[in-house]
GROMACS .gro file of C-alpha atoms in nm:
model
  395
    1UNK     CA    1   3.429  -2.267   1.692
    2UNK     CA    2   3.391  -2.080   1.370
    3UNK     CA    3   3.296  -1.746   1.222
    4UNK     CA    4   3.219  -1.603   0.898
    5UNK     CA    5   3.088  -1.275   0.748
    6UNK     CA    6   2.959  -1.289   0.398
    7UNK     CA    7   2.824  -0.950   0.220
    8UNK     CA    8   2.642  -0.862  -0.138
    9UNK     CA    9   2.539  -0.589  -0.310
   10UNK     CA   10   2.412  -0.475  -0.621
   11UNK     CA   11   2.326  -0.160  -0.785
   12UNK     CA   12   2.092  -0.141  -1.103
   13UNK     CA   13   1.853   0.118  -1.300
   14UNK     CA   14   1.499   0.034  -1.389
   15UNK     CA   15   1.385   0.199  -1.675
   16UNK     CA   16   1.025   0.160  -1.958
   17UNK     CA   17   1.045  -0.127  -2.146
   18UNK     CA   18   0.850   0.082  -2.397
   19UNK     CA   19   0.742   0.404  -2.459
   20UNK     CA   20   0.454   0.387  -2.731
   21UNK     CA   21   0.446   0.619  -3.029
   22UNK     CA   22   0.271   0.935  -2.952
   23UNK     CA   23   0.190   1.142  -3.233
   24UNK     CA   24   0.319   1.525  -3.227
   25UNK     CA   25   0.071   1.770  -3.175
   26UNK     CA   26   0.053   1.912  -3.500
   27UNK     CA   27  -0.025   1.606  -3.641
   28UNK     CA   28  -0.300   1.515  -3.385
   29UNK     CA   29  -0.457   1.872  -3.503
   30UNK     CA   30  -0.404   1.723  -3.849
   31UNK     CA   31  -0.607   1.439  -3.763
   32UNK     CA   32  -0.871   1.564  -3.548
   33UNK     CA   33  -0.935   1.806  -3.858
   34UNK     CA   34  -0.983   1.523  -4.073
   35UNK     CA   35  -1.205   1.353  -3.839
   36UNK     CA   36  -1.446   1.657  -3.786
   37UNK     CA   37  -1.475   1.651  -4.174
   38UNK     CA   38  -1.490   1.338  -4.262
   39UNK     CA   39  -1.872   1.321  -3.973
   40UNK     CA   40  -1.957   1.656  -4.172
   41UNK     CA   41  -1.812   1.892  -3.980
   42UNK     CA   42  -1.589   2.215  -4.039
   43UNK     CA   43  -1.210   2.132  -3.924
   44UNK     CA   44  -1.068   2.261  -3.559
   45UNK     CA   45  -0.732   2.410  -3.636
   46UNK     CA   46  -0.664   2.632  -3.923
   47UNK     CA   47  -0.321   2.604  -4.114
   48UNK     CA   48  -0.183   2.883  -3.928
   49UNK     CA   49  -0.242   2.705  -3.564
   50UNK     CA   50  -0.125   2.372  -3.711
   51UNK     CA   51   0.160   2.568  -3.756
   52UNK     CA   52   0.264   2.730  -3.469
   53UNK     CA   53   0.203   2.360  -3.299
   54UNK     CA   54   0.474   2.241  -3.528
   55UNK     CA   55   0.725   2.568  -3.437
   56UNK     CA   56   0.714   2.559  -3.121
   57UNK     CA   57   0.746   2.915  -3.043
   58UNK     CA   58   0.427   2.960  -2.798
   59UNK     CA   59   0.432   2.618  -2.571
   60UNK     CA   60   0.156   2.801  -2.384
   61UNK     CA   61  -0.126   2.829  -2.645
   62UNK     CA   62   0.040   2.576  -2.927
   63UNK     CA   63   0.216   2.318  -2.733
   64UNK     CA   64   0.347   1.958  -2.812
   65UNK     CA   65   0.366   1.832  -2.452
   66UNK     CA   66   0.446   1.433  -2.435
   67UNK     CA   67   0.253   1.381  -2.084
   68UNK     CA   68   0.355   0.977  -2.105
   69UNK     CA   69   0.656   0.986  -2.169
   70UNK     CA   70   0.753   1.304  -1.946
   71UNK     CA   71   0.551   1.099  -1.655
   72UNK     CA   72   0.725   0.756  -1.726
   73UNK     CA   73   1.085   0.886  -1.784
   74UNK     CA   74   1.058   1.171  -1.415
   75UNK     CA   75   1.206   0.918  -1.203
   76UNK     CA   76   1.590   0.785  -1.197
   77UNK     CA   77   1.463   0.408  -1.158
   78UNK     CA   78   1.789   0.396  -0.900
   79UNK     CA   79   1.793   0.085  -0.689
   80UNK     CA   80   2.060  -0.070  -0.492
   81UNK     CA   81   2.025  -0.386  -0.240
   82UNK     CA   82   2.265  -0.466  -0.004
   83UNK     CA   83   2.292  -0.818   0.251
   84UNK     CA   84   2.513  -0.906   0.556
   85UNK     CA   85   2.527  -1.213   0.713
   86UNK     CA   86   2.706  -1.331   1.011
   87UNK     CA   87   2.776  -1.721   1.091
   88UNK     CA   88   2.957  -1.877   1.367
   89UNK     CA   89   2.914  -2.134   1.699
   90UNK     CA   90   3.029  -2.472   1.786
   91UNK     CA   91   2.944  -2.846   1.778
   92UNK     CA   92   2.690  -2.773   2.083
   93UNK     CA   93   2.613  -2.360   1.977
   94UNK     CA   94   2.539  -2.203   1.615
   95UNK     CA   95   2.416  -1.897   1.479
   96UNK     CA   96   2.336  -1.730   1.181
   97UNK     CA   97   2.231  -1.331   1.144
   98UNK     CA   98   2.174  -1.149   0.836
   99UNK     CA   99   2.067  -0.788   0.770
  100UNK     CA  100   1.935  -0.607   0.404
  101UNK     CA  101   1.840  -0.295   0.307
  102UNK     CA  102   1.685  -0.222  -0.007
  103UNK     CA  103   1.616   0.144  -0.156
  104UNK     CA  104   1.458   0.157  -0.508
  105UNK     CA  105   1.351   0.446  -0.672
  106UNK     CA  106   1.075   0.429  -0.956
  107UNK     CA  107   1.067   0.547  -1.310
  108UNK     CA  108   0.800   0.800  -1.200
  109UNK     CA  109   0.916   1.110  -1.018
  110UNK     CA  110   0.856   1.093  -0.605
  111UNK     CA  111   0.810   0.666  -0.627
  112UNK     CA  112   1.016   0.527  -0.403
  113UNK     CA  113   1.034   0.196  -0.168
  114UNK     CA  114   1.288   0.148   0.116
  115UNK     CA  115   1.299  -0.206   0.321
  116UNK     CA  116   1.513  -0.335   0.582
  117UNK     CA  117   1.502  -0.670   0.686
  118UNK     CA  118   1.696  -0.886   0.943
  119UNK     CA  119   1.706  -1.278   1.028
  120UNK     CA  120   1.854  -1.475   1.361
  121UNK     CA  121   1.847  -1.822   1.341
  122UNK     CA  122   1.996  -2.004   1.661
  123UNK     CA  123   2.041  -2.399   1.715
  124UNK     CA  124   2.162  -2.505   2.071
  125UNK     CA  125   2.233  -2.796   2.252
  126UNK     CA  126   2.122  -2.778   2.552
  127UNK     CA  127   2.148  -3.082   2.690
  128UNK     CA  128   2.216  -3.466   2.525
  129UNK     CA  129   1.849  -3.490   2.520
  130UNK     CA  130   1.736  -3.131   2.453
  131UNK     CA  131   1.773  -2.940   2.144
  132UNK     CA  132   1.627  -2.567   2.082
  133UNK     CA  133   1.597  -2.392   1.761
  134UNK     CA  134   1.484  -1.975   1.788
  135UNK     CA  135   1.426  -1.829   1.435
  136UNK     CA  136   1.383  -1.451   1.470
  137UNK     CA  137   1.272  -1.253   1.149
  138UNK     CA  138   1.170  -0.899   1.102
  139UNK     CA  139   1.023  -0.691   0.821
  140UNK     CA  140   1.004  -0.345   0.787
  141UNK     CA  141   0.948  -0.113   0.470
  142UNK     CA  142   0.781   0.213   0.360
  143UNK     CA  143   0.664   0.286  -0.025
  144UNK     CA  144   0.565   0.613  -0.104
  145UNK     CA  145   0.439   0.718  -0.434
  146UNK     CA  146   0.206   1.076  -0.546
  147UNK     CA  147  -0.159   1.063  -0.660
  148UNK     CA  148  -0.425   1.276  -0.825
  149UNK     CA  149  -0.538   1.539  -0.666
  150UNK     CA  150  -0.871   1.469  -0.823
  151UNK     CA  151  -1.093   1.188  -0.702
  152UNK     CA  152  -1.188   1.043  -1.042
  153UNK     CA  153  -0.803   0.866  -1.116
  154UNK     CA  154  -0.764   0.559  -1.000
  155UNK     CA  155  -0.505   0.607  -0.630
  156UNK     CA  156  -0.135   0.667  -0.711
  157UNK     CA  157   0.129   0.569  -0.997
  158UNK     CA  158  -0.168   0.370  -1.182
  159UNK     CA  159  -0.453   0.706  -1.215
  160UNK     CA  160  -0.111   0.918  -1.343
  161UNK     CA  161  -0.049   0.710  -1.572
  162UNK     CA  162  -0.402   0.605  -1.743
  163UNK     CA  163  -0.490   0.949  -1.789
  164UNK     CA  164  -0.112   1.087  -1.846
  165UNK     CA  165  -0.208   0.836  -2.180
  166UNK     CA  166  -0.533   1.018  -2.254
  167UNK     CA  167  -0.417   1.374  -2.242
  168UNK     CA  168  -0.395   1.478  -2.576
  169UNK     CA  169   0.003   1.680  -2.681
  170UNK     CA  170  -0.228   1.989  -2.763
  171UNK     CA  171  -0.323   2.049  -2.380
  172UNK     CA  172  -0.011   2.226  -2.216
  173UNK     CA  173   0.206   2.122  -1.897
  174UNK     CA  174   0.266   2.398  -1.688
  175UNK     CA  175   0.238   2.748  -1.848
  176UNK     CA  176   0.463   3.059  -1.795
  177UNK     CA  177   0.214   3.235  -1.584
  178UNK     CA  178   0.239   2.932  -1.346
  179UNK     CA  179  -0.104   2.786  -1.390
  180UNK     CA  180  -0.119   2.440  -1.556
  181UNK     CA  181  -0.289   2.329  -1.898
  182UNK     CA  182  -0.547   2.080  -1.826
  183UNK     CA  183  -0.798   1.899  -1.965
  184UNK     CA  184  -1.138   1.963  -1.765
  185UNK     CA  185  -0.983   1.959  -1.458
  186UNK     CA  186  -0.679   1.667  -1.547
  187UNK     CA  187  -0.364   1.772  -1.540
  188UNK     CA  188  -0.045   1.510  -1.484
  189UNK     CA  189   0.223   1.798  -1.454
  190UNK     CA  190   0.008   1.964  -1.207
  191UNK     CA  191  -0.071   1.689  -0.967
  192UNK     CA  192   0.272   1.559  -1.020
  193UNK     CA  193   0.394   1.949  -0.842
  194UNK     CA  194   0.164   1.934  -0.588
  195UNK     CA  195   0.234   1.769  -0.237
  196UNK     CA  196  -0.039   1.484  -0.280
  197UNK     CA  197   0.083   1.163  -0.207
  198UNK     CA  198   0.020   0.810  -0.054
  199UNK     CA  199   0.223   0.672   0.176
  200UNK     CA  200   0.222   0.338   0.358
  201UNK     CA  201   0.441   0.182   0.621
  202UNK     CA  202   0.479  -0.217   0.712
  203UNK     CA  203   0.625  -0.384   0.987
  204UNK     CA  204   0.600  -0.749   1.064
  205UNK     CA  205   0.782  -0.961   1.305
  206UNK     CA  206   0.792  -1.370   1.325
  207UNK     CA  207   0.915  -1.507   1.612
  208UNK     CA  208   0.926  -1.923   1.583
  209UNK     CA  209   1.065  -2.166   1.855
  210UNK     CA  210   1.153  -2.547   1.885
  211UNK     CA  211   1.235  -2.745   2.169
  212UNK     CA  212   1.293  -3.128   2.113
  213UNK     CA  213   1.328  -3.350   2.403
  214UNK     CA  214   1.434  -3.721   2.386
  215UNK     CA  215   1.312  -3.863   2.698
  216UNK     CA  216   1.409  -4.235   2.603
  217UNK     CA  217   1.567  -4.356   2.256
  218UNK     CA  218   1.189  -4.439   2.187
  219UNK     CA  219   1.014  -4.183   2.369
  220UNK     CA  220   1.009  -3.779   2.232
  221UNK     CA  221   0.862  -3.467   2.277
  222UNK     CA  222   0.810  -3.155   2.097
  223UNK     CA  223   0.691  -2.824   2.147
  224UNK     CA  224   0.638  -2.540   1.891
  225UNK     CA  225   0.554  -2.235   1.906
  226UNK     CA  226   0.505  -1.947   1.679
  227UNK     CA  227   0.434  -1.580   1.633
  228UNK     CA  228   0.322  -1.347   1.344
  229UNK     CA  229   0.289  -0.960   1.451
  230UNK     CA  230   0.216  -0.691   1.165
  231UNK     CA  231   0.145  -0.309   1.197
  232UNK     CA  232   0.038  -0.114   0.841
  233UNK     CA  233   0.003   0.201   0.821
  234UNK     CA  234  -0.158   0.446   0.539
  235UNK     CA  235  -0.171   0.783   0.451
  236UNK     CA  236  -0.376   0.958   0.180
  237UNK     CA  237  -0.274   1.359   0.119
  238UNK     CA  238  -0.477   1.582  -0.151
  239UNK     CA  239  -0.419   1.930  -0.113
  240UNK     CA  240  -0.580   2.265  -0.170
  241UNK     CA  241  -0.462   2.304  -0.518
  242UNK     CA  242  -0.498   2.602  -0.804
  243UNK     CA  243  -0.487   2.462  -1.166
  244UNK     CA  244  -0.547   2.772  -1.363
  245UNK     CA  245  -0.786   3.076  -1.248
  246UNK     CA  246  -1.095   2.910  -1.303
  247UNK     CA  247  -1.051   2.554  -1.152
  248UNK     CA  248  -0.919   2.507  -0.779
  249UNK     CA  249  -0.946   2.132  -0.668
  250UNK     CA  250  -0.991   2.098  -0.270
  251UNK     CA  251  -0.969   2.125  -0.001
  252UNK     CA  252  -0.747   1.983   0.119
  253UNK     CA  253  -0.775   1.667   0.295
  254UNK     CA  254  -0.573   1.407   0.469
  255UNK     CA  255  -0.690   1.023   0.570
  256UNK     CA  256  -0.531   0.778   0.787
  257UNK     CA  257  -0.597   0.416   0.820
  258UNK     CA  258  -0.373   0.239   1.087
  259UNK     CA  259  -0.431  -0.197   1.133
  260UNK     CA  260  -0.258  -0.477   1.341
  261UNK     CA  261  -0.287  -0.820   1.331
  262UNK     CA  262  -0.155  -1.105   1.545
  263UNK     CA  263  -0.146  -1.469   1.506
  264UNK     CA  264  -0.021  -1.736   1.777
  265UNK     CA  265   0.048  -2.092   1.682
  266UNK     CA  266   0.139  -2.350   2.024
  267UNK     CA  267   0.151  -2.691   1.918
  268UNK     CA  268   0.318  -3.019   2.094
  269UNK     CA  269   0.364  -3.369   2.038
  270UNK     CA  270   0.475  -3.641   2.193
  271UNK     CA  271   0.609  -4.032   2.024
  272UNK     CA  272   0.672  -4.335   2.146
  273UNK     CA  273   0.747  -4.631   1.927
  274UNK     CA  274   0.794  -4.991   2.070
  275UNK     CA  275   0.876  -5.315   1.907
  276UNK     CA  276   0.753  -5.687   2.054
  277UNK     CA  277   0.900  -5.963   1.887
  278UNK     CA  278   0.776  -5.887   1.521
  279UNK     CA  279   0.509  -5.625   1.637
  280UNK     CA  280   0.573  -5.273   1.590
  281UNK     CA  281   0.360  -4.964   1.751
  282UNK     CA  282   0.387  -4.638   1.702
  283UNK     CA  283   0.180  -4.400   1.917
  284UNK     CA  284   0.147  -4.005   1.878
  285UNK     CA  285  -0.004  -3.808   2.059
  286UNK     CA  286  -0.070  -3.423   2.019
  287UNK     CA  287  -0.242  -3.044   2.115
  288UNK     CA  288  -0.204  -2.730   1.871
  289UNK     CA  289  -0.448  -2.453   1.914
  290UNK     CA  290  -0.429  -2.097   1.656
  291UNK     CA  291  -0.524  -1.770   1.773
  292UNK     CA  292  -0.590  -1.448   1.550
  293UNK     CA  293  -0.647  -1.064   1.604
  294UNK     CA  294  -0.733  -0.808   1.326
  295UNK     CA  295  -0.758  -0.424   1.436
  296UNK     CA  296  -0.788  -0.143   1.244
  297UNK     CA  297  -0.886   0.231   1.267
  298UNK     CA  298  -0.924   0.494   1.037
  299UNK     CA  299  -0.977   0.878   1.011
  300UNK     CA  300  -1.037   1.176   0.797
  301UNK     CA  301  -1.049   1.575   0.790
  302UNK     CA  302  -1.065   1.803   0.554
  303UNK     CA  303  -1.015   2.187   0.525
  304UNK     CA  304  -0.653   2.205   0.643
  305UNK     CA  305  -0.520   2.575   0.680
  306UNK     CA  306  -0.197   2.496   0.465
  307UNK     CA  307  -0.034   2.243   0.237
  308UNK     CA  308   0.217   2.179   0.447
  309UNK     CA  309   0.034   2.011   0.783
  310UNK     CA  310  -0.017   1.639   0.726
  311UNK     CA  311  -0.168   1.595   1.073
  312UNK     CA  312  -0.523   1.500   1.117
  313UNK     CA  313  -0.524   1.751   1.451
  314UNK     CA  314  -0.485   2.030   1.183
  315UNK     CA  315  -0.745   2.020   0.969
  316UNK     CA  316  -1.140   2.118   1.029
  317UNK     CA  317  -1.361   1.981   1.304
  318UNK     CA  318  -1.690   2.002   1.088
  319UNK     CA  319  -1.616   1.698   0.816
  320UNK     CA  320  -1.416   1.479   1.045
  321UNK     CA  321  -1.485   1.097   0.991
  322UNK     CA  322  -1.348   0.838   1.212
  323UNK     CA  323  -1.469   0.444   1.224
  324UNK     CA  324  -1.278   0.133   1.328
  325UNK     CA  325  -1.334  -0.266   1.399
  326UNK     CA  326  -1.147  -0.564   1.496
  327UNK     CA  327  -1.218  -0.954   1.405
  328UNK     CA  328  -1.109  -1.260   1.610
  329UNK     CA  329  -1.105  -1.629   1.569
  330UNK     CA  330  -0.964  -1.943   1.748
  331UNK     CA  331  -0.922  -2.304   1.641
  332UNK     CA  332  -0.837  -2.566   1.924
  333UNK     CA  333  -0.725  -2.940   1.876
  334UNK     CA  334  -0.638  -3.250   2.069
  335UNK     CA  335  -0.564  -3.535   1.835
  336UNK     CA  336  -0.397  -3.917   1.844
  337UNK     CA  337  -0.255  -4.187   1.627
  338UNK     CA  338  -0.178  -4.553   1.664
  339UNK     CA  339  -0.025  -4.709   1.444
  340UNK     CA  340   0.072  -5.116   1.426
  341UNK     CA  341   0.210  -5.339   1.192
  342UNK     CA  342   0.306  -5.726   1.221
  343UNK     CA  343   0.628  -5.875   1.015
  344UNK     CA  344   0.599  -5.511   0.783
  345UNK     CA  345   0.294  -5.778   0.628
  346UNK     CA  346  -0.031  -5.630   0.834
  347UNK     CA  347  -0.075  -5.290   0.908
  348UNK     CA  348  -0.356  -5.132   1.125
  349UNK     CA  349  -0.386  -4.725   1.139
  350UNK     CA  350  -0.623  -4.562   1.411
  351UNK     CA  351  -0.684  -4.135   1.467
  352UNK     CA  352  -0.863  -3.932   1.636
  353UNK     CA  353  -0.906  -3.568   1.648
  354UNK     CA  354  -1.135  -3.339   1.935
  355UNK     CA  355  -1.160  -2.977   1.700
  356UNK     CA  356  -1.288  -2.719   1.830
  357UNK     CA  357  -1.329  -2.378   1.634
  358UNK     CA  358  -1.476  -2.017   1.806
  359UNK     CA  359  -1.660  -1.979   1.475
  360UNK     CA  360  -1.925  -2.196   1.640
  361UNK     CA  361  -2.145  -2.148   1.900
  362UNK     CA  362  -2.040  -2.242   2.221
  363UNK     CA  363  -2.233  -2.507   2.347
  364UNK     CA  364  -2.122  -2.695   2.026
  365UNK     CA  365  -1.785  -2.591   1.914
  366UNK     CA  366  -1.613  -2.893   1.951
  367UNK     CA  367  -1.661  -3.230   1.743
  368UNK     CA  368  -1.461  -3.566   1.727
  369UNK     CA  369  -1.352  -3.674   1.398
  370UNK     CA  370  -1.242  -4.077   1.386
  371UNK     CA  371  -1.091  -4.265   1.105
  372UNK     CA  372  -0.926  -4.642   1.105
  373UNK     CA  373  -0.719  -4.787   0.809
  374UNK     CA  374  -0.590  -5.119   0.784
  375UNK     CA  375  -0.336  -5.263   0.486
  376UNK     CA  376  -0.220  -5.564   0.408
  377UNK     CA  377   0.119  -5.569   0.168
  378UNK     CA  378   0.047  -5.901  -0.029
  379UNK     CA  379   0.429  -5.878  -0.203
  380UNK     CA  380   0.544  -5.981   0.132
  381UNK     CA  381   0.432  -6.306   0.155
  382UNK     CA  382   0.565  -6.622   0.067
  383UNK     CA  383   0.303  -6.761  -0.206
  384UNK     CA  384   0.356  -6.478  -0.384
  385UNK     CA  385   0.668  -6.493  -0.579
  386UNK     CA  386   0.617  -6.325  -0.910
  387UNK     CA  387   1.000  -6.151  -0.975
  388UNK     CA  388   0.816  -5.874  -1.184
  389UNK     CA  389   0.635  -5.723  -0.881
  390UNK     CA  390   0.793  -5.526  -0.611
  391UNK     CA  391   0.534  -5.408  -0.393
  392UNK     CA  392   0.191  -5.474  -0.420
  393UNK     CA  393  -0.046  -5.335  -0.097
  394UNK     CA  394  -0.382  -5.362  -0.064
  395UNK     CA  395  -0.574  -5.103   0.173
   0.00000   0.00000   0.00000
């Protein structure tokens, strides 16, 4: 027998390939003057404001807040990856297992994805005639990132960012009273402190088997069979949340979307070949059918009595919302092939297939699907002896 255990890591930083060139504050005042005057108007920001942006001694009323780059740069973009394997059997037995875990934190502040992720893959001997092959795989991960508490961004990372870009440097982060600068409403440095977030967790599981049996030297069967199992689940937070003394965005409210979905594969074959003098057959026969299951189910509340429940059992009775559906389908097949061919000259091809699919009705679901092919390889015979050509076929 043998054995061996093989492990790698690796450890790494993501950070912005590029942070774009945001003008100061004082010069966007500069600007915005020279834009009001230039359509006719009378300019914004008098000298004196233009600058006290430029000083920086009141960040409150005269800031030069960099909401992009602050956003982009929160995060430590940490990541590290690890992989163990494990290898062994014999000439009859083998086995391979492997394990990884994956934890990556994003250049934005509270982004993060963990995954851990195993394999089992087993070949056995079971007999002379029998072989069986079990590959075992699993998935799971969770990727959590914050979101506007606002409904108008875009969900997560992606709304932070597109308006993190359209705050102007002359709208403050958070203040020294507490309350947050915004701009009707938008504020990144306040939805960034509050406990909003969207968090979503994925399992799936593959199971796949093989059995071969060799009957005769000319006579085998297969069977196959295969399973796909995921679970997702989703969670959208927005809380109750105070940006300055006039604007309060809420209430708060929590959703939750939870989904499955199955799919079984069965398939088997069986071949026989036999050989008559200069006649060759080959004959397959064969049965797969597919079977799928989506289910999901979803629900909301509002009103919770704190930010710090994230259960839907917490929040108010009066807006709850709750909905839910699954889909099905099945596909179903019996199928055959003959195959024939005399001196490797004359070849002869016959299939047939009997589908069936639950996507019709059932009184006519299933429908037989024929098709013959025949070939004749003219290189092979005698009167042609042309040294140029290899292989010519007709069919």
């Amino acid at each position: 027998g043998k054995f061996m255990v093989t492990y790698q890591g690796s450890i790494g930083f993501q950070s912005p390939t590029e942070i774009p060139q945001i003008v100061d504050s004082w010069i966007y005042a500069e600007m915005y003057n020279e834009a009001l005057t230039n359509a006719g108007g009378s300019p914004q920001y008098s000298a004196e404001e233009i600058a006290l942006f430029k000083s920086g001694e009141d960040p409150d009323n005269y800031p030069n807040k960099r909401h992009y780059d602050d956003l982009i740069t929160s995060g430590s973009g940490f990541q590290h990856n690890h992989h163990l394997s494990f290898q062994g059997g014999t000439a009859r037995n083998a086995y391979m297992f492997s394990f990884g875990y994956l934890d990556q934190d994003g250049i934005v502040a509270e982004t993060n994805y963990k995954r851990y992720n195993m394999l089992l893959n087993v070949d056995s001997k079971l007999h002379e005639k029998l072989t069986l092959n079990v590959k075992l795989s699993g998935v799971t991960g969770k990727d959590t990132e914050p979101t506007a508490v606002d409904k108008n961004p875009a969900l997560g990372v992606e709304g932070l960012i597109n308006y993190s870009i359209k705050i102007p440097n002359t709208i403050p982060g958070q203040m020294s009273d507490g309350y947050y600068g915004n701009q009707t409403g938008f504020t990144i440095e306040g939805w960034m402190d509050s406990e909003s977030y969207i968090s979503n967790n994925h399992t799936n599981a593959i199971a796949n088997v093989n059995l071969d049996y060799d009957i005769l030297k000319s006579l085998k069967l297969t069977g196959r069979f295969g399973y796909d199992y995921n679970i997702n689940e989703r969670e959208l937070f927005r809380p109750l949340f105070v940006v300055d003394p006039y604007i309060t965005q809420g209430p708060a409210e929590l959703r939750v979307r939870n989904s499955t979905s199955s799919l079984l594969t069965l398939q088997a074959f069986i071949n026989y070949d036999l050989e008559i003098n200069e006649h060759a057959f080959h004959f397959l026969g064969g049965y797969s059918q597919e079977s799928f299951r989506y289910d999901w189910v979803e629900g909301y509340r509002d009103d919770f009595p704190n930010n710090e429940l994230y259960e839907l059992n917490a929040g108010a009775l009066a807006n709850q919302q709750s909905s839910g559906s699954a889909s099905e389908w099945a596909l179903r097949s019996f199928f055959g092939r003959i195959n024939y061919n005399y001196k490797g000259k004359y070849l002869f091809e016959a299939n047939a297939r009997y589908d069936g699919s639950s996507r019709f009705p059932e009184d006519n679901r299933y429908g037989l699907f024929p098709s013959v092919s025949a070939g004749w390889r003219i290189s092979e015979e005698d009167f042609l002896t042309a040294s140029w050509l290899d292989n010519l076929k007709i069919r």
